[in-house]
XYZ file of C-alpha atoms in Angstrom:
288
model
C 232.089 114.690 241.333
C 229.694 117.515 242.079
C 228.680 117.439 238.483
C 227.587 113.814 238.549
C 223.974 113.361 237.993
C 223.128 117.147 237.398
C 222.552 116.730 233.606
C 220.486 113.475 234.085
C 218.342 115.214 236.811
C 217.682 118.250 234.636
C 216.636 116.301 231.692
C 214.365 113.893 233.714
C 212.765 117.040 235.217
C 212.145 118.589 231.835
C 210.946 115.429 230.072
C 209.239 113.804 233.140
C 210.621 110.668 231.802
C 213.870 108.536 232.552
C 213.401 106.941 229.140
C 213.181 110.355 227.168
C 216.061 111.740 229.228
C 218.286 108.820 228.480
C 217.503 108.993 224.783
C 218.305 112.721 224.600
C 221.626 112.285 226.572
C 222.597 109.170 224.512
C 223.023 106.944 227.559
C 220.956 103.965 229.115
C 217.907 104.534 231.253
C 219.628 102.474 234.004
C 222.604 104.850 234.025
C 220.307 107.754 234.266
C 218.645 106.180 237.295
C 221.835 105.320 238.923
C 223.240 108.873 238.506
C 220.066 110.445 240.044
C 220.003 108.044 242.960
C 223.528 108.843 243.651
C 222.910 112.497 243.362
C 219.964 112.215 245.863
C 222.001 110.014 248.255
C 225.004 112.684 248.054
C 222.538 115.547 248.797
C 220.524 113.487 251.252
C 217.380 114.842 249.591
C 214.448 113.353 247.630
C 214.508 115.200 244.282
C 211.995 113.084 242.295
C 208.869 111.070 242.929
C 208.601 108.046 240.644
C 205.538 105.918 239.910
C 204.956 103.655 237.026
C 203.235 106.393 235.064
C 204.701 109.569 236.089
C 207.916 111.420 237.296
C 207.463 114.589 239.262
C 209.678 116.929 241.151
C 209.536 117.198 244.964
C 209.507 120.767 246.436
C 213.257 120.498 247.076
C 213.717 119.126 243.569
C 211.922 122.148 242.083
C 214.440 124.547 243.805
C 217.476 122.472 242.855
C 216.289 122.230 239.346
C 216.045 126.051 238.976
C 219.618 126.361 240.046
C 220.849 123.561 238.087
C 219.116 124.693 234.933
C 220.952 128.107 235.216
C 224.279 126.387 235.751
C 223.834 124.360 232.550
C 222.647 127.350 230.606
C 225.719 129.321 231.644
C 227.935 126.450 230.592
C 226.243 126.227 227.223
C 226.386 129.945 226.700
C 230.119 129.880 227.490
C 230.742 127.169 224.989
C 228.663 128.792 222.323
C 230.264 132.068 222.838
C 233.656 130.446 222.090
C 232.568 128.433 219.225
C 230.720 131.307 217.527
C 233.966 133.219 217.343
C 235.178 130.555 214.995
C 232.226 129.557 212.938
C 229.227 131.334 211.368
C 225.694 130.298 212.040
C 224.449 127.377 210.067
C 222.111 124.378 210.248
C 218.297 123.861 210.620
C 215.858 125.809 212.870
C 212.467 124.268 213.316
C 209.669 126.550 214.468
C 205.869 126.802 214.851
C 203.669 129.907 214.586
C 199.875 130.803 214.608
C 198.346 130.412 211.157
C 197.522 133.938 209.985
C 200.109 135.811 211.871
C 202.646 133.293 210.658
C 201.532 133.743 207.065
C 201.393 137.581 207.194
C 204.184 138.495 209.535
C 206.689 135.599 210.332
C 207.147 133.686 206.978
C 208.130 136.796 204.882
C 210.758 137.715 207.519
C 211.937 134.196 207.563
C 212.478 134.392 203.774
C 214.423 137.566 204.265
C 216.453 136.031 207.056
C 217.556 132.898 204.908
C 218.430 135.291 201.962
C 220.716 136.957 204.430
C 221.999 133.837 206.022
C 221.979 131.083 203.300
C 223.696 128.466 205.645
C 220.669 128.469 207.880
C 217.674 126.308 206.805
C 214.145 126.948 208.440
C 211.237 124.506 208.815
C 208.161 126.349 209.861
C 204.694 124.611 210.802
C 201.817 127.088 211.113
C 199.096 125.986 213.404
C 196.596 127.653 215.761
C 196.936 124.558 218.007
C 199.336 124.697 220.998
C 202.114 122.334 219.918
C 204.349 120.480 222.343
C 207.751 121.868 221.382
C 209.718 119.186 223.187
C 207.593 116.309 221.717
C 207.789 117.712 218.288
C 211.465 118.569 218.308
C 210.894 122.303 217.837
C 213.453 124.866 218.533
C 211.087 127.725 219.188
C 207.543 128.883 218.698
C 205.761 132.229 218.272
C 202.921 132.671 220.702
C 200.557 135.511 221.216
C 199.126 136.608 224.603
C 199.529 135.262 228.110
C 202.157 132.579 228.573
C 201.264 129.712 230.818
C 204.194 127.101 230.524
C 206.732 127.839 233.161
C 209.038 125.193 231.560
C 209.609 127.617 228.644
C 212.030 130.385 228.158
C 210.570 133.545 226.316
C 211.588 136.721 224.559
C 209.154 139.389 223.708
C 209.101 140.301 220.111
C 206.235 142.733 219.506
C 202.648 143.408 220.546
C 199.241 143.339 218.941
C 196.073 145.337 219.305
C 192.467 144.142 218.774
C 190.047 146.532 217.003
C 186.250 146.580 216.941
C 185.355 148.022 213.602
C 182.698 148.188 210.728
C 182.216 149.975 207.469
C 180.913 153.594 207.383
C 177.928 152.403 205.321
C 177.005 149.821 208.164
C 177.397 152.527 210.850
C 175.304 154.984 208.980
C 172.594 152.442 208.465
C 172.485 150.785 211.891
C 174.146 153.548 214.098
C 177.369 153.766 216.035
C 177.559 151.736 219.327
C 178.635 153.955 222.063
C 178.688 151.464 225.025
C 179.245 147.697 225.345
C 175.473 147.108 225.985
C 174.782 148.577 222.436
C 176.398 145.583 220.829
C 173.329 143.678 221.554
C 171.582 145.618 219.003
C 174.054 144.889 216.230
C 175.133 142.011 214.064
C 178.454 140.885 215.401
C 180.637 138.750 213.182
C 181.956 135.852 215.070
C 185.196 133.916 215.033
C 185.908 130.743 216.773
C 184.514 132.161 220.085
C 181.132 133.753 220.954
C 182.642 136.428 223.239
C 184.755 139.525 222.839
C 187.311 140.911 225.108
C 187.089 144.463 226.452
C 188.160 146.549 229.388
C 185.395 148.387 231.301
C 186.112 150.636 234.331
C 189.553 149.108 234.583
C 188.360 145.473 234.635
C 188.900 143.053 231.901
C 185.412 141.824 230.500
C 184.426 138.978 228.157
C 181.161 140.041 226.449
C 178.934 137.446 224.748
C 177.921 138.571 221.325
C 175.588 137.198 218.640
C 175.326 137.512 214.947
C 174.406 135.696 211.591
C 178.070 134.943 210.632
C 180.587 132.602 212.285
C 183.898 131.720 210.567
C 187.023 130.162 211.794
C 188.841 132.535 209.302
C 189.980 135.988 210.091
C 190.078 136.808 206.262
C 186.499 135.617 205.950
C 185.414 137.867 208.815
C 187.312 140.818 207.301
C 185.501 140.320 203.985
C 182.114 140.123 205.665
C 182.870 143.329 207.530
C 183.987 145.060 204.402
C 180.796 144.012 202.709
C 178.900 145.857 205.551
C 177.463 142.677 207.096
C 178.293 143.680 210.689
C 180.757 144.578 213.211
C 183.952 142.584 213.811
C 186.727 142.394 216.437
C 190.083 141.319 214.940
C 193.880 141.926 215.624
C 195.580 144.883 213.850
C 197.406 142.739 211.200
C 193.941 141.842 209.686
C 192.431 145.337 209.606
C 195.118 147.933 209.764
C 195.310 148.792 206.163
C 191.495 149.124 205.939
C 191.403 151.430 208.993
C 194.301 153.525 207.304
C 192.080 153.702 204.120
C 188.869 154.546 205.816
C 187.155 151.315 204.499
C 186.632 150.314 208.028
C 186.138 152.658 211.170
C 187.375 151.809 214.602
C 184.598 151.950 217.401
C 184.369 151.516 221.141
C 188.022 152.578 221.393
C 187.527 153.542 225.083
C 186.903 149.895 225.900
C 189.691 148.475 223.963
C 191.503 145.834 225.823
C 195.373 146.040 226.400
C 197.655 145.196 223.767
C 198.822 141.496 223.839
C 202.545 140.598 223.755
C 203.904 138.463 220.950
C 206.635 136.031 222.123
C 209.288 133.714 220.962
C 209.490 130.775 223.316
C 211.691 127.851 223.464
C 212.281 124.916 225.815
C 215.026 125.208 228.415
C 216.658 122.201 226.910
C 216.793 123.780 223.455
C 219.552 126.168 224.188
C 220.069 129.368 222.079
C 222.591 128.342 219.648
C 224.017 131.045 217.451
C 221.556 130.273 214.622
C 218.555 130.394 217.005
C 219.615 133.432 218.801
C 220.260 135.156 215.493
C 216.861 134.405 214.257
C 215.108 135.474 217.521
C 216.948 138.728 217.552
C 216.130 139.245 213.801
C 212.545 138.786 214.388
C 212.565 140.934 217.364
C 214.108 143.901 215.335
C 211.759 143.657 212.497
C 208.623 143.096 214.444
C 209.138 145.866 216.956
């Protein structure tokens, strides 16, 4: 009896909807409501606030959810540990990743992974938009930088570094900026934002920059930099080979912002089945 209503409560908390929870559990909305009401009565605690538009957790509900989620995760892990002894990973994994990082780093690894595990199928959607994993039915996402969604589980895969760089020809003609204020005298090649990230005197700083070029394409910005049109700030996977060849030169290294983490994230209710765990571990090994 102590288990009654636990799954229903956890799913409602995560979907913020009785209807969605019922659909995922394969039962009626009325049954979900009855089970949670009985659970609240048994605990003598209000777990959820219900309105016609929204379902939210009470303070006690948030505490209870964290413990219940851990219990269900443990049960799933136990079942998967037993079943994985008798079956090899198979089935479909659906994931999303940032466009360029996905093209350059993730997709080639997915192809290698599927060649090694032919019984696993992968669907990947590359986009720079933050996609709702639960709504879209995704098993996991690759995200870069700080994570904000506390309803997601996360595993760090790798790190990336942003470089400010230009060609030797540009720097010979216009001079090498030695401090952040010097960027005001240079043509800065802009992406989708008009500010660059730095660290100055131990503090993170967003510096507004200007220039004659603005593209929403990292490849376009690299090409402009290689043609000596200006200075660019881009992640390592865009510029690393050009820095290694000397076609681009890294500048303002003393102001470089800290490395950003690259994560695999997944919803609490998308438990790491053998196929997903295998893929996440594979990416972590090959991106490290």
